[in-house]
PDB file of C-alpha atoms in Angstrom:
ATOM      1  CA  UNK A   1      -9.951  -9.755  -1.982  1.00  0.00           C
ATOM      2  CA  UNK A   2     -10.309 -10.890   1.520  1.00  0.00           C
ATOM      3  CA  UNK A   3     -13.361  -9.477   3.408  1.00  0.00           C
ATOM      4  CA  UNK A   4     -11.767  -9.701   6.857  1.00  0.00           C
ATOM      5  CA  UNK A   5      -7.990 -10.688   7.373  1.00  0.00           C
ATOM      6  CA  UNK A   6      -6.096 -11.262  10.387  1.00  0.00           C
ATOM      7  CA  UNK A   7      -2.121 -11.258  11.190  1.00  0.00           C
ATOM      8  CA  UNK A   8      -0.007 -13.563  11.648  1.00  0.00           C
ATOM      9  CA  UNK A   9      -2.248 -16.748  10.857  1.00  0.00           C
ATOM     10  CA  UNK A  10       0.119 -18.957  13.084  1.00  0.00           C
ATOM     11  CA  UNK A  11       2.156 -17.569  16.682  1.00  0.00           C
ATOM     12  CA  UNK A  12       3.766 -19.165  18.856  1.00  0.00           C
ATOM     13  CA  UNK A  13       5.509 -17.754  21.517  1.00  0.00           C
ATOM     14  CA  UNK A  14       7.070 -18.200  25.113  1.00  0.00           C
ATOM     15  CA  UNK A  15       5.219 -17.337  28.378  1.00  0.00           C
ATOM     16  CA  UNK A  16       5.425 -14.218  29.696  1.00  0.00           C
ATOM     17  CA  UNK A  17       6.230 -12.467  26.278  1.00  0.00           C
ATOM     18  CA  UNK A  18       3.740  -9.692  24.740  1.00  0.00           C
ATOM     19  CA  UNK A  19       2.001 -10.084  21.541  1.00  0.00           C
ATOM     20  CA  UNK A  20      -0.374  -8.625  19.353  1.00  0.00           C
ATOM     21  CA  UNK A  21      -3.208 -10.026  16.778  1.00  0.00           C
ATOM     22  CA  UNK A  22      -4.630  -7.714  14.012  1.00  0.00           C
ATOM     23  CA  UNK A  23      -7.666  -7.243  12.196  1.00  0.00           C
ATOM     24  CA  UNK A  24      -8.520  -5.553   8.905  1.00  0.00           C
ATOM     25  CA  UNK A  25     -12.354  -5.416   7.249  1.00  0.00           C
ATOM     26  CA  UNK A  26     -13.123  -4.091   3.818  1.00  0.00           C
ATOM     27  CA  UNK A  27     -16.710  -4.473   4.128  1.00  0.00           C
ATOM     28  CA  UNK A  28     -17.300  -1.389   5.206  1.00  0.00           C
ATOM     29  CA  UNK A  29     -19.444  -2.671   8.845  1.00  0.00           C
ATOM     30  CA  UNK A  30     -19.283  -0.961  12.026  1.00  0.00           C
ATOM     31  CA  UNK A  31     -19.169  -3.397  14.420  1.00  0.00           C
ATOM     32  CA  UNK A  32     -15.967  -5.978  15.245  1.00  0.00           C
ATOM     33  CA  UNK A  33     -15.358  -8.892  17.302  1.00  0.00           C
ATOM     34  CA  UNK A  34     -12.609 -10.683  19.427  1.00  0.00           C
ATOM     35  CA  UNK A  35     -13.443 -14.499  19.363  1.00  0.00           C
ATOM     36  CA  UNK A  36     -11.079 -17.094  21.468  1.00  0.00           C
ATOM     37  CA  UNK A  37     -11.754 -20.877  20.014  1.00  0.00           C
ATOM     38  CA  UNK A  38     -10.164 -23.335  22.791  1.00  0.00           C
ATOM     39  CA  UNK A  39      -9.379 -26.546  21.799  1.00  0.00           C
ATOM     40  CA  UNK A  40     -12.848 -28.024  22.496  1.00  0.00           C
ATOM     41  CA  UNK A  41     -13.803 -26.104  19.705  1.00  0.00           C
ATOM     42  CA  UNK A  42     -15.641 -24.048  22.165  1.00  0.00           C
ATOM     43  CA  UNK A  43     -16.251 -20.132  20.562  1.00  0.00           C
ATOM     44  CA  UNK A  44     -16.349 -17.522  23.454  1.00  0.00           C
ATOM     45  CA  UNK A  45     -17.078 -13.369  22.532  1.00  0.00           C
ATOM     46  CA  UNK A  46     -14.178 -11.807  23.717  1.00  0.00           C
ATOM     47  CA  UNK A  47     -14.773  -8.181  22.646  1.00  0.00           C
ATOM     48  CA  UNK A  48     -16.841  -5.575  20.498  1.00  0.00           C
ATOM     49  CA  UNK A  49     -16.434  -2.570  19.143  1.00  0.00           C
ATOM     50  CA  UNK A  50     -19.055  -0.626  16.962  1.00  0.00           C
ATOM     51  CA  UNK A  51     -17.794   2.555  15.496  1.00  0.00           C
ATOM     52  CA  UNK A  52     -14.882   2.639  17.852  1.00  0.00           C
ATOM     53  CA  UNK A  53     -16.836   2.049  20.893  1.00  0.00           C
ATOM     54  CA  UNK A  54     -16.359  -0.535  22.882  1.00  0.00           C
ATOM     55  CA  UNK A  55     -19.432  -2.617  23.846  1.00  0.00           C
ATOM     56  CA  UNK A  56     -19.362  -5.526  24.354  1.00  0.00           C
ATOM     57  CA  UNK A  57     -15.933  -6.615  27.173  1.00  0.00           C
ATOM     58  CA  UNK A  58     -16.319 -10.206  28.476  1.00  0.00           C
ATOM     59  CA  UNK A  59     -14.643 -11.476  31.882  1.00  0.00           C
ATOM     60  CA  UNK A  60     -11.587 -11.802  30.094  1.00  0.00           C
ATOM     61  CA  UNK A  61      -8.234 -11.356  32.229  1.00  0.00           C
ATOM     62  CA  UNK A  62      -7.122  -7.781  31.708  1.00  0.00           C
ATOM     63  CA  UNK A  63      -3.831  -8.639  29.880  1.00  0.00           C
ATOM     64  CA  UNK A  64      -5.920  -8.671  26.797  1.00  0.00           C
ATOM     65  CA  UNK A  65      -6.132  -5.414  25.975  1.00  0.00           C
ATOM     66  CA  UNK A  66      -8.554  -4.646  22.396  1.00  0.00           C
ATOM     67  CA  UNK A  67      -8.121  -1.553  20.573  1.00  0.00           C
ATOM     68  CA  UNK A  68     -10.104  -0.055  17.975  1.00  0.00           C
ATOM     69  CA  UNK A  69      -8.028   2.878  15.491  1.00  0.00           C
ATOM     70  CA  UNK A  70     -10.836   3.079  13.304  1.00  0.00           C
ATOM     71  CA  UNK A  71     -13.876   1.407  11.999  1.00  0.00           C
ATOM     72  CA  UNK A  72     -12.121  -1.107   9.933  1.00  0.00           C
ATOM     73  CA  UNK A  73      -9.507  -2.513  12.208  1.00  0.00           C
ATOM     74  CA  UNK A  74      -9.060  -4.183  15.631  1.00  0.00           C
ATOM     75  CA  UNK A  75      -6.377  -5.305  17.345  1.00  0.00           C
ATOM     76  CA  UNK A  76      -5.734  -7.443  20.134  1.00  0.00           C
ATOM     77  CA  UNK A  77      -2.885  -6.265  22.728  1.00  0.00           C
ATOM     78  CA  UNK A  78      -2.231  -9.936  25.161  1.00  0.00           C
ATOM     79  CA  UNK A  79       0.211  -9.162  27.732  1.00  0.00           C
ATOM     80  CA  UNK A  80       2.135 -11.911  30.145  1.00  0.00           C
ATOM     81  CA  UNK A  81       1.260 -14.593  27.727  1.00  0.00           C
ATOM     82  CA  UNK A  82       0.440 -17.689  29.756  1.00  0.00           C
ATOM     83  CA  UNK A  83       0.190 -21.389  28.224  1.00  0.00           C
ATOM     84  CA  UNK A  84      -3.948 -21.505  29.026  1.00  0.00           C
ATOM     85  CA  UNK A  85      -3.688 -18.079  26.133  1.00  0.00           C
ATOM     86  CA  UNK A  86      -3.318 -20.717  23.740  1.00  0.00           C
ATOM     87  CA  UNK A  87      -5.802 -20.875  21.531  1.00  0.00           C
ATOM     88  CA  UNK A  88      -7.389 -20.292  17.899  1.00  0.00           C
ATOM     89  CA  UNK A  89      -8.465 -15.766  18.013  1.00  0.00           C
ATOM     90  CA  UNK A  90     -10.948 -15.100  15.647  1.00  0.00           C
ATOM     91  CA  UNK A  91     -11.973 -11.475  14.200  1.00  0.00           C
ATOM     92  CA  UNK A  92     -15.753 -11.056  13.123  1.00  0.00           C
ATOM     93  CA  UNK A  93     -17.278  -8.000  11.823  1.00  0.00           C
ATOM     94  CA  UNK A  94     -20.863  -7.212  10.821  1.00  0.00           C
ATOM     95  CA  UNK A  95     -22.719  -4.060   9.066  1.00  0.00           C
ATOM     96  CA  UNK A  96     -24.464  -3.232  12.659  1.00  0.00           C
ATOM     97  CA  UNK A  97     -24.980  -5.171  16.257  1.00  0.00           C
ATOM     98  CA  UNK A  98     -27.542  -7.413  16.821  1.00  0.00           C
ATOM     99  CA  UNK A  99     -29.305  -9.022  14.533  1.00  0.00           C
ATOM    100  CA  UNK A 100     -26.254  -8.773  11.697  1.00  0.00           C
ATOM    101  CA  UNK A 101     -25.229 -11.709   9.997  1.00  0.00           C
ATOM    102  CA  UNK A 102     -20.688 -11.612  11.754  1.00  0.00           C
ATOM    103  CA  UNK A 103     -18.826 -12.564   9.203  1.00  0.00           C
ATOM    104  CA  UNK A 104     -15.216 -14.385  10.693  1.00  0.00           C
ATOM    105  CA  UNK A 105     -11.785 -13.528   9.294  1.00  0.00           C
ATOM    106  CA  UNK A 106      -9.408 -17.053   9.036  1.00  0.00           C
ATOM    107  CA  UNK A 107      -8.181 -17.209  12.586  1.00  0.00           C
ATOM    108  CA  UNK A 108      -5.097 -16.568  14.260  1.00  0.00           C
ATOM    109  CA  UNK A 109      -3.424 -19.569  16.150  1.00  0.00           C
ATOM    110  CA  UNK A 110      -1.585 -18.853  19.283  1.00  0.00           C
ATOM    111  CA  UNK A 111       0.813 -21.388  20.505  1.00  0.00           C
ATOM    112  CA  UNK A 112       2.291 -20.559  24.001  1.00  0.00           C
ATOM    113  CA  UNK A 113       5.208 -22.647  24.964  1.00  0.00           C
TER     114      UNK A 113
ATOM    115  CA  UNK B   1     -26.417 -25.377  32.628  1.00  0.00           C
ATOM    116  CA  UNK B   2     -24.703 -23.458  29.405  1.00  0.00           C
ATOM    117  CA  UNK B   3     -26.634 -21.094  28.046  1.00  0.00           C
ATOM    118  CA  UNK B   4     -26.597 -22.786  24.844  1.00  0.00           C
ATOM    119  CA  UNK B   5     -26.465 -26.735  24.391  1.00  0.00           C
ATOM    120  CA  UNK B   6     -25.599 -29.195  21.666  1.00  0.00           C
ATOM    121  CA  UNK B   7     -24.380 -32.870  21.321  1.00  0.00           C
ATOM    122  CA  UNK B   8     -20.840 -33.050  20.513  1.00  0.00           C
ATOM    123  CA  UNK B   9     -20.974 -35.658  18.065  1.00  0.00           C
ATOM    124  CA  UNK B  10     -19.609 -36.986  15.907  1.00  0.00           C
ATOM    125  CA  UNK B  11     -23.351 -37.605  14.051  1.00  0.00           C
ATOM    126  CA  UNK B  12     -22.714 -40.174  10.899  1.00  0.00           C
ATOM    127  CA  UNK B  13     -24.766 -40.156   8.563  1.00  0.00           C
ATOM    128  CA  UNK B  14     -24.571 -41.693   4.731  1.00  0.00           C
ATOM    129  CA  UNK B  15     -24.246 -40.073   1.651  1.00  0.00           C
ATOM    130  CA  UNK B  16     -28.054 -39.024   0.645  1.00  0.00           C
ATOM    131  CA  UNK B  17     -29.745 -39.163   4.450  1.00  0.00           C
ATOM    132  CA  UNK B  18     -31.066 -36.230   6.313  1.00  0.00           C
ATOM    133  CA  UNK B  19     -28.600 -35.262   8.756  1.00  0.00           C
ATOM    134  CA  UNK B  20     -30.555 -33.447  11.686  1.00  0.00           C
ATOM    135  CA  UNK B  21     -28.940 -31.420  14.426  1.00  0.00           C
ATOM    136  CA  UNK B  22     -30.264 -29.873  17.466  1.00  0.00           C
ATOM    137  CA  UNK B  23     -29.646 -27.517  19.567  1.00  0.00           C
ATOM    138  CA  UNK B  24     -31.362 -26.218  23.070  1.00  0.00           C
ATOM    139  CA  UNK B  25     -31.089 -22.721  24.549  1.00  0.00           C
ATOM    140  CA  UNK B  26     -31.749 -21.425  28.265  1.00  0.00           C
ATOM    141  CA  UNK B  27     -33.111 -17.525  27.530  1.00  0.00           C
ATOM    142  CA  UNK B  28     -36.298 -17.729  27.096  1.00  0.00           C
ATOM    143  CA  UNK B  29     -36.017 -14.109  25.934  1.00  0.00           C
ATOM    144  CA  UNK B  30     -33.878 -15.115  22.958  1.00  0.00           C
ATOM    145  CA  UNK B  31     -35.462 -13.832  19.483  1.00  0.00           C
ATOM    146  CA  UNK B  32     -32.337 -14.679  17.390  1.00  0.00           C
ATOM    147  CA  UNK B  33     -30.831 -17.822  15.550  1.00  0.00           C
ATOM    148  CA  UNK B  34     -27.823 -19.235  13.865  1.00  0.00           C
ATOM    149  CA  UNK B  35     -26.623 -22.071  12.376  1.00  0.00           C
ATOM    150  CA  UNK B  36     -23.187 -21.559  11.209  1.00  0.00           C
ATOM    151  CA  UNK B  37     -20.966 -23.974   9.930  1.00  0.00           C
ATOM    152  CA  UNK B  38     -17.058 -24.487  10.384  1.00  0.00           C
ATOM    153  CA  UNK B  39     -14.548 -26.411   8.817  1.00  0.00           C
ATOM    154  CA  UNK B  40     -11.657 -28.137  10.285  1.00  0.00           C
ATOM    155  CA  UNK B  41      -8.735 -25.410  10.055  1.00  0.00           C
ATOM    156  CA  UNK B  42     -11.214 -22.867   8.807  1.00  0.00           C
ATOM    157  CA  UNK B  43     -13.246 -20.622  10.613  1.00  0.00           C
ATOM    158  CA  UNK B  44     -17.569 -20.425  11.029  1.00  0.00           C
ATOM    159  CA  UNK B  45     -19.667 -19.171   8.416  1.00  0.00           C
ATOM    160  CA  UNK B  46     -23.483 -18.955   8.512  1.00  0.00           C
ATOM    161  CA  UNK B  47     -26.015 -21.125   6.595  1.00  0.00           C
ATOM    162  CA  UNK B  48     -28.829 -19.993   8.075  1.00  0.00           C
ATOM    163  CA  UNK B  49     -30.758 -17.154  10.485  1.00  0.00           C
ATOM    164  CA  UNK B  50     -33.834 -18.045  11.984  1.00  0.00           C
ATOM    165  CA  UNK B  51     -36.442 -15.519  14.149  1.00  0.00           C
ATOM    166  CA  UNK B  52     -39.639 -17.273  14.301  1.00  0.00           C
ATOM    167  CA  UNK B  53     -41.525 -20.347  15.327  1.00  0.00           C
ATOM    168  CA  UNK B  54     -41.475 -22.781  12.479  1.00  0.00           C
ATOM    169  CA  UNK B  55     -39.129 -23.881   9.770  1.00  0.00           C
ATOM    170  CA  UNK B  56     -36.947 -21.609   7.322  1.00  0.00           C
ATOM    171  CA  UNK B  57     -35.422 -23.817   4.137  1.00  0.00           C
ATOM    172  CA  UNK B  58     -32.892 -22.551   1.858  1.00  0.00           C
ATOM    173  CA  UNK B  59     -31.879 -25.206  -0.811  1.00  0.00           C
ATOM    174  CA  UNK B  60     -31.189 -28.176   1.122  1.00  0.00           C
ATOM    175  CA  UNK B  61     -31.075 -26.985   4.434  1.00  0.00           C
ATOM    176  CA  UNK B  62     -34.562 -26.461   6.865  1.00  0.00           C
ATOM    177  CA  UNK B  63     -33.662 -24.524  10.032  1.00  0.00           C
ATOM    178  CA  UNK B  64     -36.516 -24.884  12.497  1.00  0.00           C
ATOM    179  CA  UNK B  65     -37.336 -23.018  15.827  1.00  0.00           C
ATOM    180  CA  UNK B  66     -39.894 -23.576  18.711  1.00  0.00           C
ATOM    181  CA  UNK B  67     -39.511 -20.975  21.126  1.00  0.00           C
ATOM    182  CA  UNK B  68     -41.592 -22.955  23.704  1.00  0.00           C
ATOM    183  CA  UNK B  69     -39.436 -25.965  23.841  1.00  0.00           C
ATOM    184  CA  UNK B  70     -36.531 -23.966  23.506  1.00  0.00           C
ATOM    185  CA  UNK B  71     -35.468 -25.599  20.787  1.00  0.00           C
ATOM    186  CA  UNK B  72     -33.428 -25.057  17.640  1.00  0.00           C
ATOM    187  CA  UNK B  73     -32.791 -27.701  14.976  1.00  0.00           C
ATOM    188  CA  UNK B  74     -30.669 -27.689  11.840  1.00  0.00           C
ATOM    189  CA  UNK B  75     -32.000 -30.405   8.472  1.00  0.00           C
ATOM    190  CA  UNK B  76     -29.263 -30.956   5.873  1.00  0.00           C
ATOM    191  CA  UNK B  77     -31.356 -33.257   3.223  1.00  0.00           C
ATOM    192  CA  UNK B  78     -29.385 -35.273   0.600  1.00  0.00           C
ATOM    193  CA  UNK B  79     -26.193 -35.204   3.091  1.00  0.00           C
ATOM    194  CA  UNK B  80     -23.308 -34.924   0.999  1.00  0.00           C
ATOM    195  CA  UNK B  81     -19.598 -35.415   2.287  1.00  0.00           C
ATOM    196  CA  UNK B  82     -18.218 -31.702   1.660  1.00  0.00           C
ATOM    197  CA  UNK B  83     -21.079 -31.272   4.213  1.00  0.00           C
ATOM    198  CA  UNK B  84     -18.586 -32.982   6.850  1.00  0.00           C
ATOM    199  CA  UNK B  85     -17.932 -30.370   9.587  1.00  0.00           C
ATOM    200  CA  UNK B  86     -18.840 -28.784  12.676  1.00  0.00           C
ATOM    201  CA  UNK B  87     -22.183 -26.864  13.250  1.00  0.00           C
ATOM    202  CA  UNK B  88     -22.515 -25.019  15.619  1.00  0.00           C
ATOM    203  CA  UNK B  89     -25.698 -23.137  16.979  1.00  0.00           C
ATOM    204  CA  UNK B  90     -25.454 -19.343  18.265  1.00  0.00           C
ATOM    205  CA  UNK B  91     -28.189 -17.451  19.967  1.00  0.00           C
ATOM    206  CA  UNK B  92     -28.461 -13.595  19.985  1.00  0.00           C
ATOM    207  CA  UNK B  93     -28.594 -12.429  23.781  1.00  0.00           C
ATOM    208  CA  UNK B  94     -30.802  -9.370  22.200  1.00  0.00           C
ATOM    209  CA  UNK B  95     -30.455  -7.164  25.628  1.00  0.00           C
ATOM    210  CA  UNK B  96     -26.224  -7.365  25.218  1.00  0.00           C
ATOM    211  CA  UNK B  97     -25.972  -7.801  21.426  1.00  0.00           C
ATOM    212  CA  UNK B  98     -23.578 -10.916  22.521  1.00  0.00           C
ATOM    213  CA  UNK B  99     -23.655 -14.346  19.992  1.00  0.00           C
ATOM    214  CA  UNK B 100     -23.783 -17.180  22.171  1.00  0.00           C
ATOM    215  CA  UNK B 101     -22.487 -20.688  20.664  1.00  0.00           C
ATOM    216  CA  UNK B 102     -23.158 -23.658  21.310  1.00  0.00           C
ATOM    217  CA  UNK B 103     -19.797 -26.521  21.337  1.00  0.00           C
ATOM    218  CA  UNK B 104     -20.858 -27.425  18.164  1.00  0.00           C
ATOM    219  CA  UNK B 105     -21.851 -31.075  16.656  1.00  0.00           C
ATOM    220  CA  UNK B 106     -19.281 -32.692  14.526  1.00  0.00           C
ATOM    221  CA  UNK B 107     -20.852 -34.325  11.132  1.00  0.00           C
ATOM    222  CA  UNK B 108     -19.439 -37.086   9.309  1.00  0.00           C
ATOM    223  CA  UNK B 109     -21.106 -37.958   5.997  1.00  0.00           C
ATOM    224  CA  UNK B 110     -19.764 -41.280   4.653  1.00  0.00           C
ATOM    225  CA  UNK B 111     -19.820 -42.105   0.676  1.00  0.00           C
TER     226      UNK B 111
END
């Protein structure tokens, strides 16, 4: 039963197309996270929500586009796909903000060709 | 400067050492600290939280903070090889709620 699930695990996709990433927690938390991995293994905050309510939005080009339907999912809307999009997307959720231990769903991986 | 540093690695270390991994922040306002650890393929997950001067240990990890120096360190005693991975350090930017993380240091444990 996983705790926090993301789909599709793999994508990989032409420039200029539109995709979306989603996420799904059955913990019950009320916060959520948009993590981009690059490929230096560096982990950058993307986006938070916390009971629908965006908080936390990062200088992050505004063809990524988050949305929150309820407390248990996110999604992540990436228009105009470029090749620098490519990258490993990670969902996160926690029981509050702050000092709330995130716990990280298994990643999507975004290929853009 | 990033906000949060760490060597890149990789750190080898054999089977049975301490492995010890460190990490240096820049807000000196910072009151919150991670060590989370991530497969390759896999994503993070955390090992330890620590919010005050000193060391924390939980089994045979020691997390230790000195606010001071600015400094966060990670001790993995009797270093086994499924501790192979990449650790990487996050600090709490309390005013924004925002994790920072570090690039992370890349273990190797050899039998």
């Amino acid at each position: 039963d996983t705790a926090v699930s993301q789909t599709p695990k793999y994508l990989v996709t032409q420039m200029g197309n539109d995709k979306s990433i989603k996420c799904e927690q059955n913990l019950g938390h009320d916060t959520m996270y948009w993590y981009k991995q690059d490929s230096k293994k560096f982990l950058k905050i993307m986006f938070s929500y916390n009971n629908k309510e965006l908080i936390i939005n990062e200088t992050v080009p505004n063809r990524f586009s988050p949305k929150s339907p309820d407390k248990a999912h996110l999604n992540l809307h990436i228009n105009s796909l470029e090749l620098g999009d490519s990258a490993v997307y990670f969902c996160a959720s926690s029981r509050d903000r702050g000092l709330e231990t995130q716990y990280f769903g298994p990643g999507t991986r975004l290929l853009v060709l | 400067q990033k906000e949060v540093e760490q060597n890149s690695g990789p750190l080898s270390v054999p089977e049975g050492a301490i492995a010890s991994l460190n990490c240096t922040y820049s807000d000196r306002g910072s009151q919150s600290f991670f060590w989370y650890r991530q497969y390759s393929g896999k994503s993070p997950e955390l090992i330890m939280s620590i919010y005050s001067n000193g060391d924390k240990e939980d089994g045979r990890f020691t997390a230790q903070l000195n606010k001071a120096s600015q400094y966060v360190s990670l001790l993995i005693r009797d270093s086994q090889p499924s501790d192979s991975a990449t650790y990487l350090c996050a600090v709490l930017r309390d005013s924004s709620y925002k994790l920072i993380f570090g690039s992370g240091t890349r273990l190797l444990v050899r039998p």
